Coordinates of C-alpha atoms in Angstrom, one line a residue:
X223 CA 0.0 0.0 0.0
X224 CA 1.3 3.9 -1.3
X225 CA 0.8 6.0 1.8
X226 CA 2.1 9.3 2.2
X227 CA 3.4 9.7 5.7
X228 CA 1.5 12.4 7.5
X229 CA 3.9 14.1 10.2
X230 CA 2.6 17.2 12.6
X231 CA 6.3 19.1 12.9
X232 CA 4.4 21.7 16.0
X233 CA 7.3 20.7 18.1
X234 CA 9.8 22.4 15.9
X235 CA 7.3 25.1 15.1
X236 CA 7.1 26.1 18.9
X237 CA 10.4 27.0 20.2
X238 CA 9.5 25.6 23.9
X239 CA 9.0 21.9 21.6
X240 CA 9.8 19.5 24.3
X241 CA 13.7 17.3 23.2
X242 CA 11.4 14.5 23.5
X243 CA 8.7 15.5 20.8
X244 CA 11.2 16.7 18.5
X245 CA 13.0 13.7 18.3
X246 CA 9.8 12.0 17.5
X247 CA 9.1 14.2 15.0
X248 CA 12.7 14.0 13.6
X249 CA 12.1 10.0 13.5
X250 CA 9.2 10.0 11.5
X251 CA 10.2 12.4 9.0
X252 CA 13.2 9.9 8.9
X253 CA 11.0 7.3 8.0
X254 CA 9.3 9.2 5.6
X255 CA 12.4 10.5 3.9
X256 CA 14.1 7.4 3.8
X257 CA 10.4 5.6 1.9
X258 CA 8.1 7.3 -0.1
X259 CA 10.4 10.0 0.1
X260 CA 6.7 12.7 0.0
X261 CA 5.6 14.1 3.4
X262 CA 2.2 15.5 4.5
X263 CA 3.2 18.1 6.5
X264 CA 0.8 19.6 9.3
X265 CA 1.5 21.6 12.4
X266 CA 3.4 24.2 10.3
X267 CA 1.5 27.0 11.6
X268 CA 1.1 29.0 8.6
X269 CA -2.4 30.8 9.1
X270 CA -5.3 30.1 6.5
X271 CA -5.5 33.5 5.4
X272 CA -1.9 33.4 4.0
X273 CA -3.0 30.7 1.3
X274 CA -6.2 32.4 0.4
X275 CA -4.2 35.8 -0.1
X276 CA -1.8 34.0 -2.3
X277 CA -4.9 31.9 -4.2
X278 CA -6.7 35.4 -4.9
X279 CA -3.0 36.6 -6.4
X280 CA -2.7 33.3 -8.9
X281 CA -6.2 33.9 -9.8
X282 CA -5.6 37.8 -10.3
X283 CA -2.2 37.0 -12.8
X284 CA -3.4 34.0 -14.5
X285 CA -6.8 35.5 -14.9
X286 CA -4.4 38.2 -17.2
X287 CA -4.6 38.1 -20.9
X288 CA -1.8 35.7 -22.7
X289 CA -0.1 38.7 -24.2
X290 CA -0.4 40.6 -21.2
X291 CA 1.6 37.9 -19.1
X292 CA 4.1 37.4 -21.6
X293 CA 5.2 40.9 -21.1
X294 CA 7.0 39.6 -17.9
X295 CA 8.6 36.5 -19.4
X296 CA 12.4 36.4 -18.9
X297 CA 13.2 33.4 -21.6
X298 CA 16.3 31.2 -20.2
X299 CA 16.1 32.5 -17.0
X300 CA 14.8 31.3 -14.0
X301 CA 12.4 34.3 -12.8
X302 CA 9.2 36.0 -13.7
X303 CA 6.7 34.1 -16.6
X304 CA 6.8 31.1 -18.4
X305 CA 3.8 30.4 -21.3
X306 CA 2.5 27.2 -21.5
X307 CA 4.5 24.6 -23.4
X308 CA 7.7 26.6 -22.3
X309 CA 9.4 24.0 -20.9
X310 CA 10.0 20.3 -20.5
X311 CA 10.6 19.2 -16.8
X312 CA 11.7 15.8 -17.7
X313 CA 14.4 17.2 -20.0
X314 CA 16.1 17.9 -16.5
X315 CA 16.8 14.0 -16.6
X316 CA 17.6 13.9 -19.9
X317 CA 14.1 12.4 -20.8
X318 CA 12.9 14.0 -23.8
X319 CA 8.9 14.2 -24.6
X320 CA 8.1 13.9 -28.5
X321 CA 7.4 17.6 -28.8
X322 CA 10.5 18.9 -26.8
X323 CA 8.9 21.8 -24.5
X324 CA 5.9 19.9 -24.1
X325 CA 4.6 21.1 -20.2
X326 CA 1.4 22.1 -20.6
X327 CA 1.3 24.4 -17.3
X328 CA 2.3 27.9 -17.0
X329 CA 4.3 29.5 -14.4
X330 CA 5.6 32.6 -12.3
X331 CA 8.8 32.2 -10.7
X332 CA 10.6 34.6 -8.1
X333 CA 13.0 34.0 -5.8
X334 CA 16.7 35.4 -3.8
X335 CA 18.1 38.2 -5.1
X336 CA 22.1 39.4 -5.1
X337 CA 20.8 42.8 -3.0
X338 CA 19.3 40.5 -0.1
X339 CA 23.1 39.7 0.9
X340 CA 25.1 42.6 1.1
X341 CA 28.6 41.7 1.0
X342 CA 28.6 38.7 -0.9
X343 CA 30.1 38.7 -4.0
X344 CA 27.3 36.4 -5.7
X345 CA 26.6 35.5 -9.6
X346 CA 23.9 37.4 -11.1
X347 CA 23.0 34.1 -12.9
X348 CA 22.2 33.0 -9.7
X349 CA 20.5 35.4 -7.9
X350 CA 18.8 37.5 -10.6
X351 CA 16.1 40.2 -10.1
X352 CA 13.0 40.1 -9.5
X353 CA 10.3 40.7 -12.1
X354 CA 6.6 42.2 -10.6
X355 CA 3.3 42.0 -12.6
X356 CA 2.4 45.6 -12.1
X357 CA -0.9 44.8 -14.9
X358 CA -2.0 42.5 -11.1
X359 CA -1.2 44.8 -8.6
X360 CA -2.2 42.6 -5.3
X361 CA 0.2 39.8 -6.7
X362 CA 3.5 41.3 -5.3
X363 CA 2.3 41.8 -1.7
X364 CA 0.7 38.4 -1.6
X365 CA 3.4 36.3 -2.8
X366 CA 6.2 38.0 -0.7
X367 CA 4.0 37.2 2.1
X368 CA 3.9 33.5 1.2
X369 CA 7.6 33.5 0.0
X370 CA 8.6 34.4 3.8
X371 CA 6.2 32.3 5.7
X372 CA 7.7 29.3 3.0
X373 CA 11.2 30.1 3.5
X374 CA 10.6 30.6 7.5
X375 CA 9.6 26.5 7.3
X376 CA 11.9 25.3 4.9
X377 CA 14.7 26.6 8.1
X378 CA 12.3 24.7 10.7
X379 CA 12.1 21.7 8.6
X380 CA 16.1 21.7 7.7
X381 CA 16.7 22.0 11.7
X382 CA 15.0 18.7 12.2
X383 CA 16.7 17.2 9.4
X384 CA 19.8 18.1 11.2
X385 CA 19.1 16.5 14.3
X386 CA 17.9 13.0 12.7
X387 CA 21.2 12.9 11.0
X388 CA 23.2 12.8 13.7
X389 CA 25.2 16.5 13.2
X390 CA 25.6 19.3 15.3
X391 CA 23.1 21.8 15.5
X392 CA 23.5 24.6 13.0
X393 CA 25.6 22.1 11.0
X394 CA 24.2 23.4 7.5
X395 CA 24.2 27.2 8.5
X396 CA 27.3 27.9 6.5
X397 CA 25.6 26.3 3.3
X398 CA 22.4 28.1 3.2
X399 CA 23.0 31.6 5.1
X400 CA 22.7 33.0 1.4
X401 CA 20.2 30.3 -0.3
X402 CA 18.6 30.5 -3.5
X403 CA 15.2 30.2 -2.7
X404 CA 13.0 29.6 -5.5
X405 CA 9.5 29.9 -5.7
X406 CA 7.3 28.5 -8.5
X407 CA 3.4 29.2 -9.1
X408 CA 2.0 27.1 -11.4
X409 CA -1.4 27.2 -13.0
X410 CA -2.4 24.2 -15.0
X411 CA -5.1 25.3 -17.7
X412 CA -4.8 25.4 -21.7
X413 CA -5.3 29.2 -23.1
X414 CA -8.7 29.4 -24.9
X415 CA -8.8 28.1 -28.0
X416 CA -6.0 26.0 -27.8
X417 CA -8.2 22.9 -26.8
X418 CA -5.7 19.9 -28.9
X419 CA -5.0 17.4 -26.5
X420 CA -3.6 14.7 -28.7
X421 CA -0.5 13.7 -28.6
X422 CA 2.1 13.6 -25.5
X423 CA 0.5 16.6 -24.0
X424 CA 2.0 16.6 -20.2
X425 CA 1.3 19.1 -17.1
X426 CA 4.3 18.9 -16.0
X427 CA 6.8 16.1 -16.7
X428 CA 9.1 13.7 -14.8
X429 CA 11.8 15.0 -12.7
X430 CA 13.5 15.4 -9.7
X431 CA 13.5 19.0 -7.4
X432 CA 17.0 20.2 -7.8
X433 CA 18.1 21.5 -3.7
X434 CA 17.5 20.8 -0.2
X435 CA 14.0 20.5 0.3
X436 CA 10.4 21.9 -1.5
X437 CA 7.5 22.8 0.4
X438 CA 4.3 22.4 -2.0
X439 CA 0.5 23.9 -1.3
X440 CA -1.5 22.9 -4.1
X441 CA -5.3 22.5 -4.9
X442 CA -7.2 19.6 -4.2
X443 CA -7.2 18.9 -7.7
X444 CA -6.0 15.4 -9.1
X445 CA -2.7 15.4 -10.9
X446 CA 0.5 14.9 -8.6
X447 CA 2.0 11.4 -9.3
X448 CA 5.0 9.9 -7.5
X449 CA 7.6 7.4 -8.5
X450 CA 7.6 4.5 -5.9
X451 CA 10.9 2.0 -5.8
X452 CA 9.3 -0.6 -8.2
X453 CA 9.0 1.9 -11.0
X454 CA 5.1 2.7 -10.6
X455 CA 3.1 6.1 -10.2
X456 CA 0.7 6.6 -7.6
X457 CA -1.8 9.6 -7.1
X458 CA -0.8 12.3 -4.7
X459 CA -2.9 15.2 -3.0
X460 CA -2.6 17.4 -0.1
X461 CA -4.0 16.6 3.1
X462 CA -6.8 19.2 4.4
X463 CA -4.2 21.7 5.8
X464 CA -1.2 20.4 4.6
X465 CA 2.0 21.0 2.7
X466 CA 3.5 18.4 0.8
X467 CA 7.3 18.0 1.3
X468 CA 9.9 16.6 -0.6
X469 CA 13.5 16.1 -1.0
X470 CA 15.4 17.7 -3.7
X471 CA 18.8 16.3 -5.3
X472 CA 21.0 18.2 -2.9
X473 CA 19.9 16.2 0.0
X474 CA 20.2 13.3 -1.6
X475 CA 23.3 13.6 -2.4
X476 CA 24.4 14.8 0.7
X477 CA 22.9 11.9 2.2
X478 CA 24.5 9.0 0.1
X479 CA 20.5 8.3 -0.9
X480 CA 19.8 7.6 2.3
X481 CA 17.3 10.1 1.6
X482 CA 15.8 10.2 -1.7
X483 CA 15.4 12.6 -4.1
X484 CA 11.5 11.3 -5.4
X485 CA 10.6 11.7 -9.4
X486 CA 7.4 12.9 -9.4
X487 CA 5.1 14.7 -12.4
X488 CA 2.1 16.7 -12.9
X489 CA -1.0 15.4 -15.0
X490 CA -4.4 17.2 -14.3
X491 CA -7.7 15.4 -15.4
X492 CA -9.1 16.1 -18.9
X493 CA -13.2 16.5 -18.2
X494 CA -15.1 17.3 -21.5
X495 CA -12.1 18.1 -23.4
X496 CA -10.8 20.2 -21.3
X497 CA -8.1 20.3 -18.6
X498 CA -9.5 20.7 -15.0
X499 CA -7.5 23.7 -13.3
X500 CA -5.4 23.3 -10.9
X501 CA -3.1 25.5 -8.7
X502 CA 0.2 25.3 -7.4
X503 CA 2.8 27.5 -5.1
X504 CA 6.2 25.2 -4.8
X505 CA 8.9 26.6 -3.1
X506 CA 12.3 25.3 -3.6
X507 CA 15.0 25.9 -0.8
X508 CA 18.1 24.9 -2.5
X509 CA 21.0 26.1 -0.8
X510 CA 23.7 28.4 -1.3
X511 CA 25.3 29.1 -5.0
X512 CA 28.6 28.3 -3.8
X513 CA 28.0 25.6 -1.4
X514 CA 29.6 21.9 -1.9
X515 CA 27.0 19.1 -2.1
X516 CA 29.6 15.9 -1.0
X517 CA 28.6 13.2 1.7
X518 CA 28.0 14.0 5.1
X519 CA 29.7 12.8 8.2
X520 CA 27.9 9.2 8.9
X521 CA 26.4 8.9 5.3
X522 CA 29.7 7.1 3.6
X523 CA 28.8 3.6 3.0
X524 CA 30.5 1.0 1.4
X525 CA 28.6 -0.7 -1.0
X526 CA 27.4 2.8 -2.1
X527 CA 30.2 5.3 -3.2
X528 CA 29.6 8.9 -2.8
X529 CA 28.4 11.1 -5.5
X530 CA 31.3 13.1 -7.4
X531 CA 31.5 16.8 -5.1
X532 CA 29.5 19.5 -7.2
X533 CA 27.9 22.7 -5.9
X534 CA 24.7 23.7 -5.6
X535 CA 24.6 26.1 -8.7
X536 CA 26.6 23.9 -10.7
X537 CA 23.5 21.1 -10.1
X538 CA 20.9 23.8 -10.3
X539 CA 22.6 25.5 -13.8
X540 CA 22.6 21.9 -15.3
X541 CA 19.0 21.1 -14.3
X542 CA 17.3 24.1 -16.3
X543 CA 19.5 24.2 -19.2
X544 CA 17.8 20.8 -19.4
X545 CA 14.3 22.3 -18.5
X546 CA 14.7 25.2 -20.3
X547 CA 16.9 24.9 -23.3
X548 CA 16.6 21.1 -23.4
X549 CA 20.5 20.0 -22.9
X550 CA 20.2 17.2 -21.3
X551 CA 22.4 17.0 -17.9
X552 CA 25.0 14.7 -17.5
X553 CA 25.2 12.0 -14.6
X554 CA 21.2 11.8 -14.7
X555 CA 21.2 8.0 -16.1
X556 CA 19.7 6.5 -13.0
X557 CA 17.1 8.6 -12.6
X558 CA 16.0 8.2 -16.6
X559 CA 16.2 4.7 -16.9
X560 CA 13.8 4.9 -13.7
X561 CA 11.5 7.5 -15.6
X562 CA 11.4 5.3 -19.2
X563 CA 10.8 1.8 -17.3
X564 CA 7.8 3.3 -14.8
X565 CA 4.7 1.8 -15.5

Protein backbone atom coordinates (compact mmCIF):
# COMPACT_ATOMS: atom_id res chain seq x y z
CA UNK A 1 0.00 0.00 0.00
CA UNK A 2 1.26 3.86 -1.27
CA UNK A 3 0.77 6.03 1.76
CA UNK A 4 2.10 9.32 2.25
CA UNK A 5 3.43 9.69 5.74
CA UNK A 6 1.55 12.38 7.47
CA UNK A 7 3.90 14.10 10.17
CA UNK A 8 2.55 17.17 12.65
CA UNK A 9 6.28 19.12 12.92
CA UNK A 10 4.35 21.71 16.03
CA UNK A 11 7.32 20.69 18.11
CA UNK A 12 9.82 22.39 15.87
CA UNK A 13 7.27 25.14 15.09
CA UNK A 14 7.10 26.08 18.91
CA UNK A 15 10.42 26.95 20.21
CA UNK A 16 9.55 25.60 23.91
CA UNK A 17 9.01 21.91 21.60
CA UNK A 18 9.80 19.53 24.33
CA UNK A 19 13.65 17.25 23.19
CA UNK A 20 11.44 14.46 23.55
CA UNK A 21 8.74 15.49 20.77
CA UNK A 22 11.20 16.70 18.50
CA UNK A 23 13.04 13.68 18.34
CA UNK A 24 9.82 12.02 17.50
CA UNK A 25 9.10 14.20 14.98
CA UNK A 26 12.66 14.04 13.59
CA UNK A 27 12.11 10.02 13.55
CA UNK A 28 9.22 10.05 11.54
CA UNK A 29 10.23 12.39 8.98
CA UNK A 30 13.24 9.89 8.90
CA UNK A 31 11.05 7.33 7.97
CA UNK A 32 9.27 9.17 5.56
CA UNK A 33 12.37 10.47 3.92
CA UNK A 34 14.10 7.43 3.81
CA UNK A 35 10.41 5.65 1.92
CA UNK A 36 8.11 7.26 -0.08
CA UNK A 37 10.39 10.04 0.12
CA UNK A 38 6.73 12.74 0.03
CA UNK A 39 5.56 14.09 3.41
CA UNK A 40 2.18 15.54 4.53
CA UNK A 41 3.24 18.11 6.47
CA UNK A 42 0.79 19.58 9.26
CA UNK A 43 1.55 21.58 12.37
CA UNK A 44 3.38 24.19 10.34
CA UNK A 45 1.55 26.97 11.65
CA UNK A 46 1.07 28.97 8.57
CA UNK A 47 -2.43 30.80 9.08
CA UNK A 48 -5.28 30.09 6.53
CA UNK A 49 -5.50 33.49 5.36
CA UNK A 50 -1.86 33.42 3.97
CA UNK A 51 -2.96 30.66 1.31
CA UNK A 52 -6.24 32.45 0.39
CA UNK A 53 -4.21 35.83 -0.05
CA UNK A 54 -1.79 33.97 -2.26
CA UNK A 55 -4.92 31.95 -4.22
CA UNK A 56 -6.72 35.44 -4.91
CA UNK A 57 -3.04 36.63 -6.36
CA UNK A 58 -2.75 33.27 -8.87
CA UNK A 59 -6.15 33.90 -9.82
CA UNK A 60 -5.62 37.77 -10.30
CA UNK A 61 -2.23 36.99 -12.76
CA UNK A 62 -3.44 34.04 -14.49
CA UNK A 63 -6.83 35.52 -14.94
CA UNK A 64 -4.43 38.20 -17.16
CA UNK A 65 -4.55 38.11 -20.85
CA UNK A 66 -1.79 35.68 -22.67
CA UNK A 67 -0.09 38.67 -24.22
CA UNK A 68 -0.39 40.62 -21.16
CA UNK A 69 1.58 37.91 -19.11
CA UNK A 70 4.05 37.37 -21.56
CA UNK A 71 5.24 40.95 -21.13
CA UNK A 72 7.00 39.58 -17.85
CA UNK A 73 8.62 36.52 -19.38
CA UNK A 74 12.37 36.41 -18.92
CA UNK A 75 13.23 33.37 -21.57
CA UNK A 76 16.28 31.17 -20.16
CA UNK A 77 16.13 32.49 -17.00
CA UNK A 78 14.77 31.35 -13.97
CA UNK A 79 12.44 34.27 -12.83
CA UNK A 80 9.18 35.96 -13.74
CA UNK A 81 6.68 34.13 -16.63
CA UNK A 82 6.77 31.09 -18.43
CA UNK A 83 3.78 30.37 -21.28
CA UNK A 84 2.52 27.24 -21.50
CA UNK A 85 4.55 24.60 -23.37
CA UNK A 86 7.75 26.62 -22.26
CA UNK A 87 9.39 23.96 -20.94
CA UNK A 88 9.97 20.33 -20.49
CA UNK A 89 10.64 19.23 -16.79
CA UNK A 90 11.68 15.76 -17.72
CA UNK A 91 14.38 17.24 -19.99
CA UNK A 92 16.12 17.91 -16.48
CA UNK A 93 16.78 14.01 -16.55
CA UNK A 94 17.60 13.94 -19.86
CA UNK A 95 14.08 12.36 -20.76
CA UNK A 96 12.89 14.02 -23.83
CA UNK A 97 8.91 14.21 -24.64
CA UNK A 98 8.13 13.91 -28.46
CA UNK A 99 7.44 17.64 -28.83
CA UNK A 100 10.47 18.86 -26.82
CA UNK A 101 8.93 21.84 -24.52
CA UNK A 102 5.92 19.91 -24.13
CA UNK A 103 4.64 21.14 -20.18
CA UNK A 104 1.43 22.07 -20.58
CA UNK A 105 1.29 24.40 -17.28
CA UNK A 106 2.32 27.94 -16.99
CA UNK A 107 4.26 29.49 -14.39
CA UNK A 108 5.60 32.59 -12.30
CA UNK A 109 8.75 32.18 -10.67
CA UNK A 110 10.60 34.58 -8.12
CA UNK A 111 12.98 33.98 -5.83
CA UNK A 112 16.71 35.41 -3.77
CA UNK A 113 18.14 38.19 -5.06
CA UNK A 114 22.11 39.44 -5.08
CA UNK A 115 20.79 42.80 -2.99
CA UNK A 116 19.33 40.48 -0.14
CA UNK A 117 23.12 39.65 0.94
CA UNK A 118 25.12 42.61 1.12
CA UNK A 119 28.56 41.71 1.01
CA UNK A 120 28.65 38.69 -0.88
CA UNK A 121 30.09 38.74 -3.99
CA UNK A 122 27.30 36.40 -5.71
CA UNK A 123 26.63 35.52 -9.61
CA UNK A 124 23.91 37.38 -11.12
CA UNK A 125 23.01 34.14 -12.85
CA UNK A 126 22.20 32.97 -9.67
CA UNK A 127 20.54 35.40 -7.88
CA UNK A 128 18.80 37.46 -10.65
CA UNK A 129 16.10 40.22 -10.14
CA UNK A 130 13.02 40.07 -9.52
CA UNK A 131 10.34 40.67 -12.14
CA UNK A 132 6.62 42.18 -10.61
CA UNK A 133 3.27 42.01 -12.62
CA UNK A 134 2.38 45.57 -12.13
CA UNK A 135 -0.86 44.81 -14.91
CA UNK A 136 -2.03 42.46 -11.10
CA UNK A 137 -1.18 44.81 -8.62
CA UNK A 138 -2.23 42.57 -5.32
CA UNK A 139 0.22 39.80 -6.67
CA UNK A 140 3.53 41.27 -5.33
CA UNK A 141 2.33 41.81 -1.73
CA UNK A 142 0.72 38.42 -1.61
CA UNK A 143 3.45 36.35 -2.78
CA UNK A 144 6.21 37.97 -0.70
CA UNK A 145 4.00 37.19 2.12
CA UNK A 146 3.87 33.53 1.24
CA UNK A 147 7.55 33.46 -0.03
CA UNK A 148 8.59 34.44 3.77
CA UNK A 149 6.24 32.31 5.68
CA UNK A 150 7.72 29.34 3.01
CA UNK A 151 11.25 30.12 3.49
CA UNK A 152 10.58 30.63 7.53
CA UNK A 153 9.60 26.52 7.31
CA UNK A 154 11.85 25.31 4.87
CA UNK A 155 14.65 26.55 8.14
CA UNK A 156 12.29 24.69 10.67
CA UNK A 157 12.12 21.69 8.60
CA UNK A 158 16.10 21.72 7.72
CA UNK A 159 16.69 21.99 11.75
CA UNK A 160 15.00 18.66 12.20
CA UNK A 161 16.68 17.18 9.44
CA UNK A 162 19.82 18.05 11.19
CA UNK A 163 19.13 16.52 14.32
CA UNK A 164 17.85 13.01 12.66
CA UNK A 165 21.19 12.89 10.97
CA UNK A 166 23.23 12.76 13.66
CA UNK A 167 25.18 16.49 13.15
CA UNK A 168 25.60 19.34 15.33
CA UNK A 169 23.14 21.84 15.47
CA UNK A 170 23.48 24.61 12.99
CA UNK A 171 25.59 22.06 11.04
CA UNK A 172 24.19 23.40 7.46
CA UNK A 173 24.23 27.24 8.53
CA UNK A 174 27.27 27.92 6.50
CA UNK A 175 25.64 26.32 3.29
CA UNK A 176 22.44 28.08 3.19
CA UNK A 177 23.02 31.56 5.07
CA UNK A 178 22.69 33.03 1.40
CA UNK A 179 20.18 30.33 -0.33
CA UNK A 180 18.61 30.50 -3.47
CA UNK A 181 15.24 30.17 -2.70
CA UNK A 182 13.03 29.60 -5.55
CA UNK A 183 9.46 29.92 -5.72
CA UNK A 184 7.33 28.52 -8.51
CA UNK A 185 3.38 29.22 -9.09
CA UNK A 186 2.00 27.14 -11.44
CA UNK A 187 -1.44 27.20 -13.01
CA UNK A 188 -2.43 24.15 -15.03
CA UNK A 189 -5.06 25.31 -17.67
CA UNK A 190 -4.78 25.42 -21.66
CA UNK A 191 -5.29 29.21 -23.07
CA UNK A 192 -8.75 29.39 -24.93
CA UNK A 193 -8.83 28.12 -28.05
CA UNK A 194 -5.98 25.98 -27.75
CA UNK A 195 -8.17 22.90 -26.83
CA UNK A 196 -5.69 19.89 -28.91
CA UNK A 197 -4.97 17.37 -26.50
CA UNK A 198 -3.63 14.66 -28.75
CA UNK A 199 -0.51 13.71 -28.63
CA UNK A 200 2.14 13.58 -25.51
CA UNK A 201 0.53 16.61 -23.98
CA UNK A 202 1.98 16.57 -20.24
CA UNK A 203 1.30 19.11 -17.11
CA UNK A 204 4.29 18.85 -15.97
CA UNK A 205 6.81 16.09 -16.74
CA UNK A 206 9.13 13.65 -14.83
CA UNK A 207 11.76 15.02 -12.70
CA UNK A 208 13.46 15.42 -9.68
CA UNK A 209 13.49 18.97 -7.41
CA UNK A 210 16.96 20.23 -7.80
CA UNK A 211 18.10 21.46 -3.75
CA UNK A 212 17.50 20.81 -0.24
CA UNK A 213 14.05 20.53 0.30
CA UNK A 214 10.41 21.87 -1.46
CA UNK A 215 7.52 22.81 0.36
CA UNK A 216 4.33 22.43 -2.01
CA UNK A 217 0.55 23.90 -1.32
CA UNK A 218 -1.47 22.93 -4.10
CA UNK A 219 -5.27 22.49 -4.93
CA UNK A 220 -7.23 19.56 -4.22
CA UNK A 221 -7.16 18.93 -7.71
CA UNK A 222 -5.98 15.44 -9.10
CA UNK A 223 -2.70 15.42 -10.86
CA UNK A 224 0.54 14.94 -8.59
CA UNK A 225 1.98 11.43 -9.26
CA UNK A 226 4.99 9.94 -7.50
CA UNK A 227 7.58 7.39 -8.54
CA UNK A 228 7.56 4.46 -5.90
CA UNK A 229 10.89 1.96 -5.79
CA UNK A 230 9.27 -0.58 -8.20
CA UNK A 231 8.96 1.86 -11.01
CA UNK A 232 5.12 2.72 -10.56
CA UNK A 233 3.14 6.09 -10.25
CA UNK A 234 0.67 6.61 -7.56
CA UNK A 235 -1.82 9.56 -7.08
CA UNK A 236 -0.75 12.28 -4.68
CA UNK A 237 -2.94 15.24 -3.01
CA UNK A 238 -2.59 17.36 -0.06
CA UNK A 239 -4.00 16.61 3.08
CA UNK A 240 -6.78 19.23 4.40
CA UNK A 241 -4.18 21.73 5.77
CA UNK A 242 -1.17 20.44 4.61
CA UNK A 243 1.96 20.99 2.74
CA UNK A 244 3.48 18.42 0.79
CA UNK A 245 7.31 18.05 1.27
CA UNK A 246 9.94 16.56 -0.59
CA UNK A 247 13.47 16.12 -0.95
CA UNK A 248 15.42 17.73 -3.74
CA UNK A 249 18.83 16.31 -5.27
CA UNK A 250 20.98 18.18 -2.93
CA UNK A 251 19.88 16.16 0.04
CA UNK A 252 20.23 13.28 -1.62
CA UNK A 253 23.35 13.64 -2.35
CA UNK A 254 24.38 14.81 0.67
CA UNK A 255 22.93 11.90 2.22
CA UNK A 256 24.55 9.02 0.06
CA UNK A 257 20.51 8.31 -0.94
CA UNK A 258 19.82 7.62 2.28
CA UNK A 259 17.28 10.14 1.65
CA UNK A 260 15.84 10.20 -1.74
CA UNK A 261 15.43 12.63 -4.13
CA UNK A 262 11.54 11.26 -5.43
CA UNK A 263 10.63 11.67 -9.38
CA UNK A 264 7.38 12.89 -9.45
CA UNK A 265 5.12 14.68 -12.39
CA UNK A 266 2.05 16.67 -12.85
CA UNK A 267 -0.99 15.42 -14.99
CA UNK A 268 -4.40 17.24 -14.34
CA UNK A 269 -7.70 15.36 -15.44
CA UNK A 270 -9.13 16.08 -18.87
CA UNK A 271 -13.21 16.52 -18.20
CA UNK A 272 -15.14 17.26 -21.45
CA UNK A 273 -12.13 18.13 -23.36
CA UNK A 274 -10.84 20.23 -21.35
CA UNK A 275 -8.07 20.31 -18.56
CA UNK A 276 -9.48 20.68 -15.03
CA UNK A 277 -7.52 23.68 -13.32
CA UNK A 278 -5.37 23.30 -10.86
CA UNK A 279 -3.10 25.46 -8.66
CA UNK A 280 0.19 25.32 -7.36
CA UNK A 281 2.81 27.46 -5.13
CA UNK A 282 6.23 25.19 -4.83
CA UNK A 283 8.86 26.65 -3.14
CA UNK A 284 12.26 25.29 -3.56
CA UNK A 285 15.02 25.88 -0.76
CA UNK A 286 18.06 24.88 -2.50
CA UNK A 287 21.04 26.12 -0.79
CA UNK A 288 23.66 28.40 -1.28
CA UNK A 289 25.29 29.11 -5.02
CA UNK A 290 28.64 28.26 -3.80
CA UNK A 291 27.98 25.61 -1.41
CA UNK A 292 29.56 21.89 -1.94
CA UNK A 293 26.95 19.12 -2.09
CA UNK A 294 29.61 15.91 -1.05
CA UNK A 295 28.58 13.20 1.68
CA UNK A 296 28.04 13.97 5.07
CA UNK A 297 29.69 12.79 8.22
CA UNK A 298 27.93 9.15 8.95
CA UNK A 299 26.42 8.89 5.28
CA UNK A 300 29.69 7.12 3.64
CA UNK A 301 28.76 3.55 3.00
CA UNK A 302 30.51 1.02 1.43
CA UNK A 303 28.60 -0.74 -0.96
CA UNK A 304 27.45 2.83 -2.12
CA UNK A 305 30.20 5.30 -3.23
CA UNK A 306 29.63 8.93 -2.77
CA UNK A 307 28.40 11.06 -5.51
CA UNK A 308 31.34 13.12 -7.41
CA UNK A 309 31.52 16.85 -5.08
CA UNK A 310 29.45 19.48 -7.25
CA UNK A 311 27.89 22.68 -5.95
CA UNK A 312 24.71 23.67 -5.59
CA UNK A 313 24.61 26.10 -8.72
CA UNK A 314 26.60 23.86 -10.72
CA UNK A 315 23.51 21.06 -10.08
CA UNK A 316 20.90 23.78 -10.27
CA UNK A 317 22.57 25.48 -13.82
CA UNK A 318 22.64 21.87 -15.33
CA UNK A 319 18.96 21.08 -14.34
CA UNK A 320 17.32 24.14 -16.27
CA UNK A 321 19.54 24.19 -19.17
CA UNK A 322 17.78 20.82 -19.36
CA UNK A 323 14.26 22.30 -18.47
CA UNK A 324 14.75 25.17 -20.34
CA UNK A 325 16.93 24.91 -23.26
CA UNK A 326 16.59 21.15 -23.42
CA UNK A 327 20.52 19.96 -22.89
CA UNK A 328 20.22 17.20 -21.29
CA UNK A 329 22.41 16.98 -17.89
CA UNK A 330 24.96 14.69 -17.47
CA UNK A 331 25.20 11.98 -14.56
CA UNK A 332 21.20 11.79 -14.70
CA UNK A 333 21.16 8.02 -16.12
CA UNK A 334 19.72 6.47 -13.04
CA UNK A 335 17.07 8.57 -12.58
CA UNK A 336 16.04 8.23 -16.56
CA UNK A 337 16.16 4.69 -16.90
CA UNK A 338 13.80 4.87 -13.69
CA UNK A 339 11.49 7.45 -15.63
CA UNK A 340 11.45 5.32 -19.18
CA UNK A 341 10.76 1.83 -17.26
CA UNK A 342 7.78 3.29 -14.82
CA UNK A 343 4.71 1.80 -15.54
Amino acid sequence: MFTVPTVDIAPYVDPNGSPEDRQRVAEELDNACSGVGFIQIVGHGIDTAVVERLTAALDEFYALPLEVKKQYARPGENRGYSPPKSESLSMSLGVAAANQMNDFYEAFTVGSERSWFPGHDLPETSYPDNTWPGAAPGFRPAVQEWFTAARGLSRVLLTAFTDDLGLAPGYFDAMTDHSIDALKLNNYTLPEGDIELAGELTGMGAHTDFGILTELWADQVPGLQVLDHDGCWHDVAPADGALLVNLGDAMARWTNDRWRSTIHRVDPPVVDGRILRRRSAAFFFDGNSDAVIETLPGCARTDHPGYPPITVAENIDAKLAGMKGGIAPVAADREARRVMAAS
